[in-house]
C-alpha positions as protocol buffer text, in pm:
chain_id: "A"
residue {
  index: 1
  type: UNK
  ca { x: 7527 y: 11085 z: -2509 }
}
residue {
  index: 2
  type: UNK
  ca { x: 7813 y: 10854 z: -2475 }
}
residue {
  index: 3
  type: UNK
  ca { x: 8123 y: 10895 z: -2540 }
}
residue {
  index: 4
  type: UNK
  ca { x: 8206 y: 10554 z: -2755 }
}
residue {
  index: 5
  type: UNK
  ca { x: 8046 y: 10611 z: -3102 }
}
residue {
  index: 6
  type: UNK
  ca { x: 8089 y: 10319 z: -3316 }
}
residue {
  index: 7
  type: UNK
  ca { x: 8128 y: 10423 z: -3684 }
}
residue {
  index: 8
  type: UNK
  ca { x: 8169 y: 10291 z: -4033 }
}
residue {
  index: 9
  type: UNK
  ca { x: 8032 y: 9915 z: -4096 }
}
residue {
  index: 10
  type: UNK
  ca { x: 8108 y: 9818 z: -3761 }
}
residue {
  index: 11
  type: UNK
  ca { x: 7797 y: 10069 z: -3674 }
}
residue {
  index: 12
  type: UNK
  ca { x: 7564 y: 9796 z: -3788 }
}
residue {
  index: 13
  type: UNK
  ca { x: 7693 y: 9523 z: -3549 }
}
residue {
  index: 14
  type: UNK
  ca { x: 7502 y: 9698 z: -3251 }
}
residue {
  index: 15
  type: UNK
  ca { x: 7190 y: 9567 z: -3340 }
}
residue {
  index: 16
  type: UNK
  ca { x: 7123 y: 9363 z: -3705 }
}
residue {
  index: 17
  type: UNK
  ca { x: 6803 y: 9544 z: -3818 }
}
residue {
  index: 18
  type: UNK
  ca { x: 6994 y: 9859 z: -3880 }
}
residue {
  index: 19
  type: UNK
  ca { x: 7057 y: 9928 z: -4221 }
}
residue {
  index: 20
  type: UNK
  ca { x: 7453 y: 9919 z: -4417 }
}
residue {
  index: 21
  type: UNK
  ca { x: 7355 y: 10252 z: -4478 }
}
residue {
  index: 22
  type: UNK
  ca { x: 7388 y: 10394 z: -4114 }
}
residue {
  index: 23
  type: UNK
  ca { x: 7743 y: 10491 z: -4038 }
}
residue {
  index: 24
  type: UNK
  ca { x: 7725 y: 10592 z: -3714 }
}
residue {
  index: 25
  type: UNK
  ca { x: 7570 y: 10441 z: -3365 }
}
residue {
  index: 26
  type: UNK
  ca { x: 7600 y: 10397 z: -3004 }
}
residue {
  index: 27
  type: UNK
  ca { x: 7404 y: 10180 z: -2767 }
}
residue {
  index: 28
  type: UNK
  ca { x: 7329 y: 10315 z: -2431 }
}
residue {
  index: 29
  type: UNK
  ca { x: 7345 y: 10030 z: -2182 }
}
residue {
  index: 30
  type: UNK
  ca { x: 7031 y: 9992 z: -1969 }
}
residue {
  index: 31
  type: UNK
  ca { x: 6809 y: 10102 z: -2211 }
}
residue {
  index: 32
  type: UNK
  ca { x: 6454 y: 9947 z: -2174 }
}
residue {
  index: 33
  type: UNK
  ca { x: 6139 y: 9933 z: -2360 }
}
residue {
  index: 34
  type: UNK
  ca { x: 5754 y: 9933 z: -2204 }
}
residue {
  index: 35
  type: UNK
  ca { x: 5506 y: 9740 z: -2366 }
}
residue {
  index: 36
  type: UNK
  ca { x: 5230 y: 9991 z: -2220 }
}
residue {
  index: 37
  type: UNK
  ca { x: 4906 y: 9754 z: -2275 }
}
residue {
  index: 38
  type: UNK
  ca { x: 5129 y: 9478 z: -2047 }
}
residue {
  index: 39
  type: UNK
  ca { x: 5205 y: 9736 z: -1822 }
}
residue {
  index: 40
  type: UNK
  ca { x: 4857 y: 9851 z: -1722 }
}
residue {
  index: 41
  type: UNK
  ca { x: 4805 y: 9474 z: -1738 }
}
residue {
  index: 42
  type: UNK
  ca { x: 5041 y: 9385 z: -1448 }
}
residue {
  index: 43
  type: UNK
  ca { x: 5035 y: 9698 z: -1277 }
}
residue {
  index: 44
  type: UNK
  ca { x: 4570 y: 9666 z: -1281 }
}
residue {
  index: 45
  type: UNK
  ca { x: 4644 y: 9267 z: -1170 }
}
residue {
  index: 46
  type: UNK
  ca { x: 4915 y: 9378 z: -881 }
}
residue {
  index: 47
  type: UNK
  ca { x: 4649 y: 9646 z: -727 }
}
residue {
  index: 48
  type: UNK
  ca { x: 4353 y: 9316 z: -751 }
}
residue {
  index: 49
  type: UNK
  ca { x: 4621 y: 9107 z: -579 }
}
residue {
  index: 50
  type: UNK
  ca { x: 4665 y: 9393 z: -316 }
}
residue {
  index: 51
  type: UNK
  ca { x: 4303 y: 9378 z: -248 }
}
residue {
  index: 52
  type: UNK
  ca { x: 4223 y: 9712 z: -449 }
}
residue {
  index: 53
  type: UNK
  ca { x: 3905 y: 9743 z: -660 }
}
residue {
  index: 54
  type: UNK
  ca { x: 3924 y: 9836 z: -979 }
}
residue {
  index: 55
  type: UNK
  ca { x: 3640 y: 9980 z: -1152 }
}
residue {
  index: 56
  type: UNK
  ca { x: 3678 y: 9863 z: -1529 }
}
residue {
  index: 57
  type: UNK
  ca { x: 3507 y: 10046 z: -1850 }
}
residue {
  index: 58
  type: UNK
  ca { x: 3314 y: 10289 z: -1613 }
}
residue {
  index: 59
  type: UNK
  ca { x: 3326 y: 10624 z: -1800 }
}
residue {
  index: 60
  type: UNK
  ca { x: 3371 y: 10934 z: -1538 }
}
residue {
  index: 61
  type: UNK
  ca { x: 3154 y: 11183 z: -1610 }
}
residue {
  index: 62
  type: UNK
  ca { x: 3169 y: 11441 z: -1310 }
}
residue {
  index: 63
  type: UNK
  ca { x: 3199 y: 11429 z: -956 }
}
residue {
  index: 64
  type: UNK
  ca { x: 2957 y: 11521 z: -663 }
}
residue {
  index: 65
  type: UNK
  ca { x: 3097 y: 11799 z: -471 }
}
residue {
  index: 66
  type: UNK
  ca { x: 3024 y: 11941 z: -55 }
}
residue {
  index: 67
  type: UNK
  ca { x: 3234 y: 12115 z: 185 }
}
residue {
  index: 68
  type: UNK
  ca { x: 3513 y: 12163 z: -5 }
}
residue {
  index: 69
  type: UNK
  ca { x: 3564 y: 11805 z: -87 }
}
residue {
  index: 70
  type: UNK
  ca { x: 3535 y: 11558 z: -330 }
}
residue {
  index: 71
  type: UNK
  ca { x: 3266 y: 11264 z: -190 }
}
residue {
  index: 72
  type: UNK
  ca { x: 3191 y: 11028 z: -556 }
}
residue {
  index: 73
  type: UNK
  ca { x: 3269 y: 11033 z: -910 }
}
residue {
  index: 74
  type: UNK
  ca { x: 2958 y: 11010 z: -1125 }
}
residue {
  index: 75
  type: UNK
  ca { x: 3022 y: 10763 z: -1381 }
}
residue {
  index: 76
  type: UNK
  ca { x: 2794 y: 10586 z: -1630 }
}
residue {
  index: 77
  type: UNK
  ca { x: 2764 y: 10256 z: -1423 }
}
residue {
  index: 78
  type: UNK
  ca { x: 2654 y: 10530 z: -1120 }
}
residue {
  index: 79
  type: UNK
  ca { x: 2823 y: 10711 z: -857 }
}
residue {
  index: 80
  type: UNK
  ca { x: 3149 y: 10590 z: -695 }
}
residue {
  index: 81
  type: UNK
  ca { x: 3234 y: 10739 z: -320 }
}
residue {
  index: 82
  type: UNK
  ca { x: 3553 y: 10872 z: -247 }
}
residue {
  index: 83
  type: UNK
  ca { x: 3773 y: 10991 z: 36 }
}
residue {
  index: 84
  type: UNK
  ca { x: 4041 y: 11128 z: -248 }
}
residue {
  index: 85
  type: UNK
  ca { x: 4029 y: 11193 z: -583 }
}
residue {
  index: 86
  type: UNK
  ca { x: 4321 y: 11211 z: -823 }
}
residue {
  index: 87
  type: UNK
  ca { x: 4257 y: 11340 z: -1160 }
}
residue {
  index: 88
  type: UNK
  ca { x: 4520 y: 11186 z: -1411 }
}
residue {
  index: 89
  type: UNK
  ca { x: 4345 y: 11134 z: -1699 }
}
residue {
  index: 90
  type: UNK
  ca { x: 4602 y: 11271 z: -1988 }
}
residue {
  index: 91
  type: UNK
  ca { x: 4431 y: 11461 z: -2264 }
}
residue {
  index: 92
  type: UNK
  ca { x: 4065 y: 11370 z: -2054 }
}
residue {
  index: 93
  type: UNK
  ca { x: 4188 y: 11609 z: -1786 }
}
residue {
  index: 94
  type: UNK
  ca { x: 4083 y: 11918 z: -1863 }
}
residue {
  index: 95
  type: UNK
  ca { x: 3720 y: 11806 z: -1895 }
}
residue {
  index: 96
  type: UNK
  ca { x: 3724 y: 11671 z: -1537 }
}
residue {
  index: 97
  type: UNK
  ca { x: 3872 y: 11983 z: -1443 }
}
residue {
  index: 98
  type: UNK
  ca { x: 3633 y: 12159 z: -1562 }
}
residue {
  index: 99
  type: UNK
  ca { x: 3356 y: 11997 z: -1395 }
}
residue {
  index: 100
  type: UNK
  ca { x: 3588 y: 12089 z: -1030 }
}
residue {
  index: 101
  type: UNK
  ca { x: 3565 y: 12518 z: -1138 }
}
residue {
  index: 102
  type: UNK
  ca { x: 3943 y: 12483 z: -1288 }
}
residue {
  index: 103
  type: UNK
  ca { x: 4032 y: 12571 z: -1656 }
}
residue {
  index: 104
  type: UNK
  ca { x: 4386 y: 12382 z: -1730 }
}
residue {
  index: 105
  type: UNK
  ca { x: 4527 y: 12440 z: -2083 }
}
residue {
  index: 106
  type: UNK
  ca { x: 4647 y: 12147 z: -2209 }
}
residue {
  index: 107
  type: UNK
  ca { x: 4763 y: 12105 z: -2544 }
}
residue {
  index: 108
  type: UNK
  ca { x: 4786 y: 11728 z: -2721 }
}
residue {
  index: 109
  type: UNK
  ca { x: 5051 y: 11703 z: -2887 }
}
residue {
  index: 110
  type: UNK
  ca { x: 4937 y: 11385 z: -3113 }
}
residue {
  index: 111
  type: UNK
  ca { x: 5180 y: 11091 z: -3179 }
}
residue {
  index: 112
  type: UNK
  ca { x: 5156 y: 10819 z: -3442 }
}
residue {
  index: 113
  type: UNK
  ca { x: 5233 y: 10476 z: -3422 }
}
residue {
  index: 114
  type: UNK
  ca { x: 5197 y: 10101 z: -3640 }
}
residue {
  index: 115
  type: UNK
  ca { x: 5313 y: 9811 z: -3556 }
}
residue {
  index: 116
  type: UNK
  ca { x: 5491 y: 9552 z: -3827 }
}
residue {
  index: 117
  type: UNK
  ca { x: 5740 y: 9251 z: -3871 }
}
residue {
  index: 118
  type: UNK
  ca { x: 6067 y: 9289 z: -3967 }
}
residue {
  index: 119
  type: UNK
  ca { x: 6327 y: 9072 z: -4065 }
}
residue {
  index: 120
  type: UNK
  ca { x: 6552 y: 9100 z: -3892 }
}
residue {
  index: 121
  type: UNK
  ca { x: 6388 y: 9285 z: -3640 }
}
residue {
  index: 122
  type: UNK
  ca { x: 6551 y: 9538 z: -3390 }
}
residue {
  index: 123
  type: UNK
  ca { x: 6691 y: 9390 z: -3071 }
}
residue {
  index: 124
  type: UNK
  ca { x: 6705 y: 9736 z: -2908 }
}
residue {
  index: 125
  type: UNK
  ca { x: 6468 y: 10045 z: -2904 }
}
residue {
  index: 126
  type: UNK
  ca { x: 6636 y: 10249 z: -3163 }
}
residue {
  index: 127
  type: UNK
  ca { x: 6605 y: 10620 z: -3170 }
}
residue {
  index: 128
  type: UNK
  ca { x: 6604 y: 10796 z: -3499 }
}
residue {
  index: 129
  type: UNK
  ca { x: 6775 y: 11167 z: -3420 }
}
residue {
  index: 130
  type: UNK
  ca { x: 6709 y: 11365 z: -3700 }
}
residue {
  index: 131
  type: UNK
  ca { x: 6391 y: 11190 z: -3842 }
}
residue {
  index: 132
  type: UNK
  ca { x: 6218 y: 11239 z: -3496 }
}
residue {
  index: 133
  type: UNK
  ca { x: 6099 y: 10856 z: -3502 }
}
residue {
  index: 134
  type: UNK
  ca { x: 6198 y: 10517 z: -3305 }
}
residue {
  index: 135
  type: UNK
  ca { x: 6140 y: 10174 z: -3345 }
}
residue {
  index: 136
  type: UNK
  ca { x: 6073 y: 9973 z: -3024 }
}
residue {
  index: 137
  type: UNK
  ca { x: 6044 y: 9571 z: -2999 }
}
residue {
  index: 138
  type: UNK
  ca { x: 5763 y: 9545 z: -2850 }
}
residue {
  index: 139
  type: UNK
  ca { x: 5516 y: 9216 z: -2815 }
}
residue {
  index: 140
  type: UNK
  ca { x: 5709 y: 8991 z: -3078 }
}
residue {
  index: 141
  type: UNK
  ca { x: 5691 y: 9280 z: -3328 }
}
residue {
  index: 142
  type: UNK
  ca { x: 5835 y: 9601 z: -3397 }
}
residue {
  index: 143
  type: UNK
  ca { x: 5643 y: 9894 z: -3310 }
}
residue {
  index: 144
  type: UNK
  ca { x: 5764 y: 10235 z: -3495 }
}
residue {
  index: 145
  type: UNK
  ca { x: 5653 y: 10585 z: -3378 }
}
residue {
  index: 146
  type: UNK
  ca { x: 5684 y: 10938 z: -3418 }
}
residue {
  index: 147
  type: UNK
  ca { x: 5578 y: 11284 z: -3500 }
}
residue {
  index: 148
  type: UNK
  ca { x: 5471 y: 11589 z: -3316 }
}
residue {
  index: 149
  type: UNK
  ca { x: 5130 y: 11693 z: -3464 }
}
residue {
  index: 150
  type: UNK
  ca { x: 4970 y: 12001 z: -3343 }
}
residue {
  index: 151
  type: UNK
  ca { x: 4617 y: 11975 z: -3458 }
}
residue {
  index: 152
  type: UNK
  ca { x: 4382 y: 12012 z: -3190 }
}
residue {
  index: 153
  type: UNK
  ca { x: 4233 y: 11771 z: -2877 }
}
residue {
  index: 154
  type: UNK
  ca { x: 4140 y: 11486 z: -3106 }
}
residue {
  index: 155
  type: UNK
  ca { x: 4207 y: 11134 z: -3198 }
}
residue {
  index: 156
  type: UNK
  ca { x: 4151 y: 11206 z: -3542 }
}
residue {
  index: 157
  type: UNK
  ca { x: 4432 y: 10959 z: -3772 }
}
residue {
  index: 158
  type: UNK
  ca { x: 4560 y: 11144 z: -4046 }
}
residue {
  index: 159
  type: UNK
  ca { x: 4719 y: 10839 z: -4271 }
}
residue {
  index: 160
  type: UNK
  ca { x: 4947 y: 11084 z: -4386 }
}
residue {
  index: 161
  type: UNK
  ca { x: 5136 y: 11095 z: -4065 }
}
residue {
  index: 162
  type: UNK
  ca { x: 5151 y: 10722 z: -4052 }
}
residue {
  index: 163
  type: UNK
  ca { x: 5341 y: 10720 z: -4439 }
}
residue {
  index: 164
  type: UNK
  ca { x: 5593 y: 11015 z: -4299 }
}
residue {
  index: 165
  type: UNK
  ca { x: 5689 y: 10809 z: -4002 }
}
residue {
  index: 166
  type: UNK
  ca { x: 5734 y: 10472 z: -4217 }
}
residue {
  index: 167
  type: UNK
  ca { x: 5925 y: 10687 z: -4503 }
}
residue {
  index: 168
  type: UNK
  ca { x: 6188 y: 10845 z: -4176 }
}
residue {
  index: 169
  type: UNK
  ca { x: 6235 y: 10485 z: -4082 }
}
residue {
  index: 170
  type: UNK
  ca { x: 6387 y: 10348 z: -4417 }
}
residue {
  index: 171
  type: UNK
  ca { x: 6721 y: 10530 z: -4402 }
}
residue {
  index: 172
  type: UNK
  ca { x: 6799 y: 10348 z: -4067 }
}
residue {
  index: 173
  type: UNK
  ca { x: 6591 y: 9989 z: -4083 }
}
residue {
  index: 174
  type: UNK
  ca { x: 6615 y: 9919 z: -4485 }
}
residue {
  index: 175
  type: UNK
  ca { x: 6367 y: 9940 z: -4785 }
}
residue {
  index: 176
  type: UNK
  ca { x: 6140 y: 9745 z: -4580 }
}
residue {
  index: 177
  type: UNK
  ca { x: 5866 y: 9855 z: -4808 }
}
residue {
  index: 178
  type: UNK
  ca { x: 5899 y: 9974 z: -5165 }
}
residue {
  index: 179
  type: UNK
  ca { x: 5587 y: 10191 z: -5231 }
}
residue {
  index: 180
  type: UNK
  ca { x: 5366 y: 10402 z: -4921 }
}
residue {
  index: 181
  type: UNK
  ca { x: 5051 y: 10209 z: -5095 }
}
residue {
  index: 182
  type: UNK
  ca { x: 5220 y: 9881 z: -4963 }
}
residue {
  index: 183
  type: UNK
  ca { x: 5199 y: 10018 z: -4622 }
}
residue {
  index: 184
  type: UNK
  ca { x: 4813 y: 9942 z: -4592 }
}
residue {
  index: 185
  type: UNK
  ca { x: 4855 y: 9535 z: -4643 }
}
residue {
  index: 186
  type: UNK
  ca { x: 5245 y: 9549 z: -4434 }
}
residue {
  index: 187
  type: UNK
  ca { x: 5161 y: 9713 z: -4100 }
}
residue {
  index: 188
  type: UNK
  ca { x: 4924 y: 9666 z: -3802 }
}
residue {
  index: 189
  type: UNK
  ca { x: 4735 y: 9846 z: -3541 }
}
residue {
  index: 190
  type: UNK
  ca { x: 4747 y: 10204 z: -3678 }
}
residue {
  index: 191
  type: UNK
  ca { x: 4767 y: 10391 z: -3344 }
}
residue {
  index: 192
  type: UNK
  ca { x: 4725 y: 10808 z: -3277 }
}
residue {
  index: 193
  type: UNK
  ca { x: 4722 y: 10959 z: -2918 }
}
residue {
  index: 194
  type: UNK
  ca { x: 4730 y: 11270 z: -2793 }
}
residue {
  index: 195
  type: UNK
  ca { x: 5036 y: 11332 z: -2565 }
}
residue {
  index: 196
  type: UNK
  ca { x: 4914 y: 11616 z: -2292 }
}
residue {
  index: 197
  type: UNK
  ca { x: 5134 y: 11929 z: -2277 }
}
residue {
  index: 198
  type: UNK
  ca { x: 5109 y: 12255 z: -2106 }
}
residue {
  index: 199
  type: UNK
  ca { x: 5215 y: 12625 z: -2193 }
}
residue {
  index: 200
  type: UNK
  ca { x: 5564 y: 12567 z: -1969 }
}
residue {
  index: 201
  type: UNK
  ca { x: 5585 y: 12198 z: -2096 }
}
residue {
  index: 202
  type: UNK
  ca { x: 5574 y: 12117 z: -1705 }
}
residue {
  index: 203
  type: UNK
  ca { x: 5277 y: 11889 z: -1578 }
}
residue {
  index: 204
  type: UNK
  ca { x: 5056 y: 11971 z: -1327 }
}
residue {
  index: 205
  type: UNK
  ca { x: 5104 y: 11761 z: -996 }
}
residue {
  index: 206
  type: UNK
  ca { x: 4923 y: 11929 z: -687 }
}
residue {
  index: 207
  type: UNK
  ca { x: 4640 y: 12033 z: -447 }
}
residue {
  index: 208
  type: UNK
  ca { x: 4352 y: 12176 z: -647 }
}
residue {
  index: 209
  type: UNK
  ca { x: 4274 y: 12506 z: -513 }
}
residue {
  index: 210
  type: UNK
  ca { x: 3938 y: 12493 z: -331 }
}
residue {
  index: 211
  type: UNK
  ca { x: 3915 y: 12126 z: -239 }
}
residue {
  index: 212
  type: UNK
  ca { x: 4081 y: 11953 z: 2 }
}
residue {
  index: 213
  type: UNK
  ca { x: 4109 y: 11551 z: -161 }
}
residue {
  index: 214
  type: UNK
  ca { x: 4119 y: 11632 z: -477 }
}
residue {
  index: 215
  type: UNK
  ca { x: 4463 y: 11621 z: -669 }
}
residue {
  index: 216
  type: UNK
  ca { x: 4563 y: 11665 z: -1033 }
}
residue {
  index: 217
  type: UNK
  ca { x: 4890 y: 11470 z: -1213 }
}
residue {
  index: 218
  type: UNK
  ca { x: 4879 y: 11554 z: -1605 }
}
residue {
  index: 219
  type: UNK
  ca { x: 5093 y: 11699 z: -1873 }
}
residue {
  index: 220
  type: UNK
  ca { x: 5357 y: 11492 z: -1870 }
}
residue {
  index: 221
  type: UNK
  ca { x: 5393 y: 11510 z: -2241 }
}
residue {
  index: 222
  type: UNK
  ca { x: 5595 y: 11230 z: -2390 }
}
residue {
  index: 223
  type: UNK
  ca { x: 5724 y: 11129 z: -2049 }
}
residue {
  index: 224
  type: UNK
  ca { x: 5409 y: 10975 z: -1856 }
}
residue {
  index: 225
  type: UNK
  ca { x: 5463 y: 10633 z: -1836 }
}
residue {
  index: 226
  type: UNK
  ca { x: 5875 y: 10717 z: -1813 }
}
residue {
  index: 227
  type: UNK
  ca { x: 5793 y: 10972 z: -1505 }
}
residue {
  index: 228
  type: UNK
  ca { x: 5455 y: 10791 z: -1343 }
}
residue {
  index: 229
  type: UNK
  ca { x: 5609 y: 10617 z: -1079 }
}
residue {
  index: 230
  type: UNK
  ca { x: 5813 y: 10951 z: -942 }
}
residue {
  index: 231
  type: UNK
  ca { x: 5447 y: 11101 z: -971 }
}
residue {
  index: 232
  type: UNK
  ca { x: 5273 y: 10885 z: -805 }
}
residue {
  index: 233
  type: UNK
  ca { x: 5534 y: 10819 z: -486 }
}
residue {
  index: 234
  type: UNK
  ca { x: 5593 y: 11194 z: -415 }
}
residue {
  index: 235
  type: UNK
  ca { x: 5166 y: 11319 z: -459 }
}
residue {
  index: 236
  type: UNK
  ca { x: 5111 y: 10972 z: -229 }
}
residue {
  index: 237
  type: UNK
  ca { x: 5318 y: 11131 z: 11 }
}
residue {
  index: 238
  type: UNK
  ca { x: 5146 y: 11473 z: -2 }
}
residue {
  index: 239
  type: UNK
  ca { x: 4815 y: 11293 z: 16 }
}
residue {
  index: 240
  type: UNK
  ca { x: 4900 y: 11061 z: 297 }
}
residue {
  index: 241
  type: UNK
  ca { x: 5070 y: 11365 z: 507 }
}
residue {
  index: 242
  type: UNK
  ca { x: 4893 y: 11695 z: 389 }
}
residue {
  index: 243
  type: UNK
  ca { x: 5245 y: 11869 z: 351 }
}
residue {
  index: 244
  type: UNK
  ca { x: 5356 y: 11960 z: -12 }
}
residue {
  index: 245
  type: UNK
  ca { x: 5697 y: 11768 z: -102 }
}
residue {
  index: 246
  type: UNK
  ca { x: 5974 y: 12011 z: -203 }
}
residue {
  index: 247
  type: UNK
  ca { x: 6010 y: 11810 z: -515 }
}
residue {
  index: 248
  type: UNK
  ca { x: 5641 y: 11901 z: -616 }
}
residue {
  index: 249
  type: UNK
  ca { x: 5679 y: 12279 z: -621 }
}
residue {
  index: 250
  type: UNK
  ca { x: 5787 y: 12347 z: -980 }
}
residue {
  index: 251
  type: UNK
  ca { x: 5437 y: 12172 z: -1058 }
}
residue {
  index: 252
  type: UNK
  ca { x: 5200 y: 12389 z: -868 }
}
residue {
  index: 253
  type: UNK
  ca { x: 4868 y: 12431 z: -999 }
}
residue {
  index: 254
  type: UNK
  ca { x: 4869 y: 12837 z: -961 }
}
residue {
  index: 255
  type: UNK
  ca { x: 5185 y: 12873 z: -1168 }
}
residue {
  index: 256
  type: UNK
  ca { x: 4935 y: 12876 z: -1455 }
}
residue {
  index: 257
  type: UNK
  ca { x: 4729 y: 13139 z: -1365 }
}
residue {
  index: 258
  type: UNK
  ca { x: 5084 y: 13369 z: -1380 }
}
């Protein structure tokens, strides 16, 4: 946390959608925001460029199995060879898993988000502390989120959560709405997702035990997209060499069987 905290009215001119009623502030410089669909966007148009083939809406449903190795994912527009596998699938993980003979205990913990147009809108992401909730420009609008919801591996909206996150926003962003009933005709996109967590709130990034292409990188929680491209360099390196980064051994797939 930095060490320059603006306070009293002044707190305001960091960014003009917060409200007279916030007293206190401080703006960490640097701070960016994802817009995740643009992300997987870019990042699915780079790979094309690259001369990578990506397999759109195909469903993977399995995987065919001999030697100790991965050779296809079954899928529902057929059977896709392999010479490596990596299973990073968030809260779709353990299913794949299972198919491979490994059990991995992942727990969503299920975030809700709306988007909806402010004026003024925020210029920054701004974090909420003590209401657990954030408000991120994202796409020409302002996208607000938050919540920790334990309540199973489902995608199941509970409108409930939506009204608690819009309700922790008002101290900080204004009476932007007067009544929770106004919510249904104000905001957009309704959004819940499960974010994958283990027991250890560590993910998972290694060598499944009995084959010898197949890799797992889940459980990053709220931190996946934030922690994806550290992932994906250091198990590309294991891959590529065969010899286990130092930096990978806190996320060992045995540690859960401790």
């Amino acid at each position: 946390m930095p060490e320059d905290v603006t306070t009293g009215a002044e707190a305001r001119l960091l960014d003009g959608a917060l409200s007279p009623r916030v007293r206190a502030a401080y703006l960490v410089e640097g701070e960016g925001v994802v817009d995740p669909e643009a992300f997987a966007r870019g990042l699915g148009e780079a790979l094309a460029a690259a001369g990578v083939k990506v397999h759109e809406n195909a469903e993977v449903t399995g995987f065919r199995t001999g030697g100790g190795q991965v050779t296809a994912l079954t899928t529902d527009q057929g059977d896709i060879p392999c010479s490596t596998v990596v299973v990073a699938a968030g809260m779709r993980s353990p299913d794949l898993l299972r198919t491979l003979g490994h059990r991995l205990p992942l727990q969503a913990g299920k975030g809700y988000s709306f988007s909806v147009d402010l004026d003024p809108a925020p210029r920054h992401t701004l974090y909420f502390g003590e209401r657990r909730a954030v408000a991120s420009p994202i796409g020409g609008t302002t996208r607000i989120g938050g919540t920790m919801e334990l309540s199973g591996n489902n995608n199941r909206l509970d409108w409930r959560r939506i009204v608690a996150v819009a309700l922790a926003s008002r101290h900080y962003l204004g009476p932007w709405f007067d009544d929770p009933d106004d919510l249904v005709s104000l905001i957009r996109d309704p959004w819940v997702g499960g974010r994958p967590f283990l027991p250890d709130g560590l993910p998972v990034i290694d060598r499944l035990p009995g084959y010898d292409n197949a890799d797992a990188a889940t459980g990053h929680g709220m931190l996946g997209v934030t922690l994806g491209p550290a992932t994906g360099h250091r198990l590309a390196e294991y891959i590529r060499t065969g010899n286990r980064p130092e930096a990978l051994a806190p996320f060992r797939f045995d540690r859960l069987r401790h």
